[in-house]
């Protein structure tokens, strides 16, 4: 639906300060911040196993909650200090597998469950995406990263990326060292689509990639449809440029950018800094959303979409609706899973804005 067919009435509001532009920002993120920010993103700051809403038609979702609750209980029991006395014993080692791997399609709540495990487990603990973990290793160096994370009881890794063999081996080696030091692990994964079947993660491929660690992981398959679109309409139609500009001017904490200029700016910002790029932003406004044909540009947009979704930033946009932003040739390629996740999240944020 073209923007011209949606000439929304511009709501009368007291203008806020001029909206900032993400293209004016060039954040620098010190290594200390990378470590301190290894916690669940704001969207999942208050989640729990109790707030996870399993699909009544998918028993595997109920099973995943039960297994992870037991996993958290084992870590918590091992964290209880031994009583002092003549015959005191050391705290028991955590029982069960060293790690749990969540295998399922996008939108079945894997990140919700991963964050719930983190919240249910006593610290010290760390939570981050695969990309954030590789950035941490790059910032600290391998040995320092091992030393820093070895003091943790639990490391949660969201979106383990199997499409970068070098980084996969690096992180696999890191995980091996952490398991040796008693750290428990939980991970979700993004696997190459041709290895998945139809929209399916492949646990066996993941376990093969983390060389030598397969015996430590218990894979959990989680079936279901994307919860963001259960019974919901397609992507909301875009607005006019004039509406986007006016709403941005009236919204505190707004960031207003031309879509093409923002994509160009992302080339000069390392993906590890996309979160910092959004510091203090409350809502995102984009003019002229168009189809992204270049794969490198599209992958940068995927990372930005993840960071905006983590921060629950509603998006108001003109141009194409977000379910048309990636062309069919990209959706059929090796990064199909990433693009589908990005579309799912961008559409959800556009719905937040429309609401």
XYZ file of C-alpha atoms in Angstrom:
355
model
C 0.000 0.000 0.000
C 1.749 3.240 -1.109
C 2.228 6.011 1.377
C 0.056 8.331 -0.695
C -2.961 6.121 0.009
C -2.501 6.691 3.732
C -2.648 10.485 4.196
C -3.033 10.186 7.960
C -4.234 13.250 9.769
C -1.338 14.741 11.670
C -2.146 14.731 15.362
C -1.924 18.071 17.086
C 0.778 17.988 19.734
C 3.222 20.289 21.399
C 6.502 19.946 19.501
C 9.401 18.487 21.438
C 13.032 19.357 20.967
C 14.279 18.770 17.445
C 14.694 15.038 16.843
C 18.247 13.759 16.762
C 19.727 11.953 13.784
C 21.387 8.581 14.172
C 23.613 9.495 11.236
C 25.229 12.193 13.406
C 26.364 9.653 15.987
C 29.706 7.824 16.051
C 29.765 6.054 19.417
C 32.885 4.623 21.032
C 32.272 1.666 23.371
C 35.035 0.739 25.877
C 35.617 -2.914 26.773
C 34.353 -2.308 30.311
C 30.934 -1.398 28.956
C 30.818 -4.574 26.877
C 31.315 -6.627 30.056
C 28.881 -4.592 32.160
C 26.172 -4.831 29.506
C 26.202 -8.635 29.336
C 22.668 -8.795 30.725
C 19.314 -9.482 29.024
C 18.179 -6.564 26.836
C 15.495 -4.192 28.175
C 12.699 -6.072 26.394
C 13.515 -9.114 28.520
C 14.561 -7.342 31.727
C 11.514 -8.504 33.675
C 10.662 -11.856 32.108
C 10.381 -15.141 33.981
C 9.359 -18.722 33.351
C 5.969 -17.731 34.736
C 5.513 -14.943 32.191
C 6.296 -17.243 29.257
C 3.019 -18.120 27.536
C 3.340 -21.533 25.854
C 1.236 -22.245 22.805
C -1.438 -24.700 24.065
C -0.964 -26.778 20.907
C 2.811 -27.200 21.403
C 3.804 -29.591 24.242
C 7.485 -28.967 23.531
C 7.133 -25.420 24.847
C 5.866 -26.688 28.207
C 8.706 -29.223 28.312
C 11.296 -26.514 27.644
C 10.072 -24.504 30.638
C 10.263 -27.555 32.901
C 13.770 -28.544 31.780
C 15.140 -25.029 32.161
C 13.559 -24.607 35.596
C 15.326 -27.794 36.685
C 18.566 -26.569 35.097
C 18.321 -23.284 37.046
C 17.533 -25.158 40.270
C 20.672 -27.280 39.858
C 22.866 -24.210 39.414
C 21.211 -22.486 42.378
C 21.677 -25.526 44.632
C 25.374 -25.654 43.797
C 25.700 -21.967 44.676
C 24.591 -22.495 48.291
C 27.704 -22.320 50.513
C 28.476 -25.320 52.684
C 27.751 -25.061 56.402
C 30.738 -24.472 58.629
C 31.766 -27.199 61.025
C 34.272 -29.951 61.741
C 32.911 -32.090 58.951
C 31.947 -29.387 56.491
C 31.839 -30.349 52.855
C 32.470 -28.300 49.783
C 29.459 -27.216 47.746
C 28.308 -29.911 45.333
C 29.130 -29.491 41.679
C 26.147 -28.530 39.497
C 24.348 -31.662 38.377
C 23.163 -32.453 34.874
C 24.615 -31.331 31.540
C 27.038 -28.442 31.265
C 24.793 -26.831 28.703
C 21.333 -26.695 27.179
C 20.722 -25.836 23.542
C 17.352 -24.396 22.496
C 16.432 -25.570 18.999
C 13.416 -23.976 17.358
C 12.071 -21.591 14.751
C 12.061 -17.842 15.171
C 9.417 -16.306 17.398
C 8.819 -19.375 19.606
C 10.194 -17.593 22.676
C 13.748 -18.930 22.885
C 15.175 -15.578 23.980
C 12.393 -15.212 26.558
C 13.299 -18.608 27.997
C 17.027 -17.877 27.870
C 16.513 -14.610 29.755
C 14.206 -16.355 32.234
C 16.985 -18.846 32.987
C 19.407 -15.965 33.538
C 17.014 -14.237 35.946
C 16.388 -17.491 37.858
C 20.091 -18.202 38.383
C 22.299 -16.583 41.045
C 25.271 -14.573 39.862
C 27.831 -13.991 38.743
C 26.347 -14.646 35.307
C 26.456 -13.224 31.791
C 24.003 -12.912 28.884
C 24.800 -11.857 25.339
C 24.358 -12.608 21.687
C 26.988 -14.510 19.752
C 28.073 -11.240 18.113
C 28.387 -9.530 21.491
C 30.477 -12.430 22.781
C 32.884 -12.282 19.823
C 33.137 -8.517 20.311
C 34.045 -9.113 23.956
C 36.782 -11.573 23.000
C 38.089 -9.072 20.465
C 38.124 -6.262 23.028
C 39.643 -8.219 25.931
C 41.725 -10.801 24.123
C 41.079 -14.547 24.373
C 42.903 -15.258 27.627
C 41.402 -12.273 29.446
C 37.929 -13.232 28.193
C 38.426 -16.754 29.570
C 39.578 -15.366 32.906
C 36.698 -12.875 33.115
C 33.930 -15.344 32.232
C 35.356 -18.254 34.227
C 34.198 -16.531 37.381
C 30.586 -16.899 36.253
C 28.141 -19.645 37.134
C 26.186 -19.272 33.891
C 26.773 -17.928 30.391
C 23.733 -17.472 28.133
C 24.409 -17.069 24.404
C 21.577 -15.916 22.168
C 21.620 -16.428 18.391
C 24.725 -18.611 18.085
C 25.892 -17.841 14.549
C 26.966 -20.833 12.468
C 27.473 -18.842 9.271
C 30.890 -17.505 10.343
C 33.246 -20.513 10.669
C 36.129 -18.480 12.121
C 34.089 -16.895 14.893
C 32.264 -20.179 15.532
C 35.538 -22.024 16.172
C 36.794 -19.120 18.319
C 33.703 -19.147 20.526
C 33.620 -22.955 20.588
C 37.171 -22.964 21.963
C 36.176 -20.354 24.519
C 33.172 -22.432 25.617
C 35.386 -25.489 25.997
C 37.638 -23.608 28.403
C 34.648 -22.286 30.346
C 33.103 -25.757 30.705
C 36.427 -27.008 32.079
C 36.210 -24.215 34.661
C 32.695 -25.204 35.740
C 30.642 -22.602 33.893
C 27.161 -23.722 32.845
C 25.978 -22.769 29.354
C 22.697 -22.200 27.557
C 22.441 -21.215 23.909
C 20.066 -20.613 21.033
C 21.287 -20.748 17.464
C 20.929 -19.350 13.968
C 21.809 -22.025 11.418
C 22.164 -21.742 7.652
C 18.692 -22.191 6.158
C 19.667 -24.941 3.717
C 20.530 -27.054 6.747
C 17.270 -26.435 8.483
C 14.424 -27.823 6.460
C 11.554 -25.372 6.528
C 12.353 -22.609 9.006
C 13.953 -25.094 11.418
C 17.108 -24.857 13.498
C 19.336 -27.925 13.263
C 20.536 -29.105 16.653
C 22.842 -31.737 15.161
C 24.643 -29.118 13.037
C 25.045 -26.849 16.041
C 26.451 -29.634 18.180
C 28.921 -30.634 15.466
C 30.115 -27.047 15.140
C 30.982 -26.667 18.809
C 33.735 -29.212 18.523
C 34.243 -31.428 21.519
C 31.325 -29.901 23.412
C 28.430 -31.950 22.037
C 28.478 -34.362 24.968
C 27.964 -31.438 27.346
C 24.809 -30.109 25.691
C 21.241 -31.275 25.965
C 19.307 -30.123 22.887
C 15.704 -29.004 23.418
C 13.480 -28.702 20.378
C 10.819 -25.990 20.681
C 8.047 -26.107 18.087
C 5.511 -23.441 17.274
C 4.673 -20.367 15.214
C 6.132 -16.884 15.577
C 4.290 -15.462 18.595
C 4.648 -11.941 17.186
C 2.244 -12.800 14.390
C -0.225 -15.210 15.949
C -3.591 -14.010 14.703
C -2.219 -10.571 13.764
C -2.507 -8.767 10.412
C 0.383 -8.193 8.017
C 2.778 -5.284 8.321
C 0.965 -1.982 8.842
C 1.001 0.290 5.771
C 3.580 3.085 5.817
C 2.819 6.730 6.510
C 3.576 9.842 4.471
C 6.872 11.698 4.839
C 5.003 14.694 6.247
C 3.363 12.560 8.929
C 6.704 10.991 9.908
C 8.359 14.418 10.191
C 5.518 15.907 12.246
C 5.276 12.970 14.614
C 9.054 12.935 15.126
C 9.003 16.649 16.008
C 6.291 15.986 18.610
C 7.908 12.903 20.204
C 10.436 13.186 23.056
C 13.571 11.147 22.446
C 12.850 10.770 18.734
C 15.486 9.848 16.161
C 14.620 10.923 12.600
C 16.626 9.723 9.598
C 16.372 9.080 5.899
C 16.473 5.299 5.515
C 19.105 5.341 2.768
C 21.380 7.731 4.656
C 21.117 5.605 7.792
C 22.084 2.447 5.904
C 25.084 4.283 4.464
C 26.075 5.524 7.932
C 26.007 1.984 9.341
C 28.985 1.147 7.130
C 31.130 3.451 9.290
C 29.913 2.084 12.647
C 30.998 -1.326 13.955
C 27.967 -3.554 14.665
C 29.108 -3.869 18.298
C 28.275 -0.153 18.642
C 24.755 -0.254 17.204
C 23.347 -0.489 20.728
C 25.255 2.641 21.771
C 23.994 4.316 18.602
C 20.512 4.077 20.134
C 21.403 5.441 23.587
C 18.611 7.681 24.947
C 16.440 7.087 21.867
C 12.770 6.490 22.686
C 11.323 6.089 19.175
C 12.692 5.733 15.643
C 11.318 7.611 12.622
C 12.440 6.703 9.105
C 11.709 8.398 5.787
C 11.743 6.507 2.516
C 12.139 2.868 3.525
C 13.127 0.997 0.376
C 14.187 -2.462 -0.666
C 17.734 -3.447 0.347
C 19.429 -5.449 -2.408
C 23.040 -5.473 -1.180
C 23.719 -8.348 1.199
C 26.314 -6.572 3.354
C 23.939 -3.653 3.845
C 21.066 -6.018 4.570
C 23.056 -7.828 7.264
C 23.896 -4.529 8.953
C 20.183 -3.696 8.958
C 19.520 -7.069 10.616
C 21.852 -6.177 13.509
C 20.285 -2.725 13.892
C 16.804 -4.294 13.876
C 17.887 -6.645 16.679
C 19.168 -3.758 18.804
C 15.992 -1.698 18.211
C 13.853 -4.702 19.097
C 15.867 -5.313 22.264
C 15.113 -1.753 23.317
C 11.425 -1.886 22.287
C 11.743 1.209 20.085
C 8.576 1.802 18.060
C 9.279 2.601 14.398
C 7.219 5.066 12.340
C 8.178 4.965 8.675
C 7.298 6.056 5.176
C 8.129 4.169 1.991
C 7.809 0.394 1.730
C 6.265 -1.718 4.493
C 8.899 -3.734 6.341
C 7.718 -7.105 5.058
C 8.941 -5.984 1.624
C 12.354 -4.609 2.594
C 14.360 -7.728 1.639
C 14.078 -9.001 -1.961
C 13.238 -12.597 -2.771
C 16.785 -13.416 -3.898
C 18.116 -12.570 -0.429
C 15.329 -14.478 1.301
C 16.311 -17.568 -0.690
C 20.004 -17.286 0.181
C 22.221 -18.449 3.004
C 21.083 -15.769 5.440
C 17.358 -16.313 4.981
C 16.848 -17.001 8.672
C 18.395 -13.700 9.686
C 16.238 -11.742 7.263
C 13.044 -13.447 8.377
C 13.868 -12.667 12.006
C 14.566 -9.031 11.114
C 11.283 -8.713 9.198
C 9.405 -10.252 12.120
C 10.942 -7.786 14.558
C 10.648 -4.687 12.350
C 6.987 -5.448 11.679
C 6.375 -5.875 15.422
C 7.986 -2.478 16.136
C 5.949 -0.852 13.361
C 2.824 -2.286 14.977
C 3.928 -0.822 18.311
C 4.097 2.594 16.662
C 0.699 2.199 15.012
C -0.847 1.227 18.337
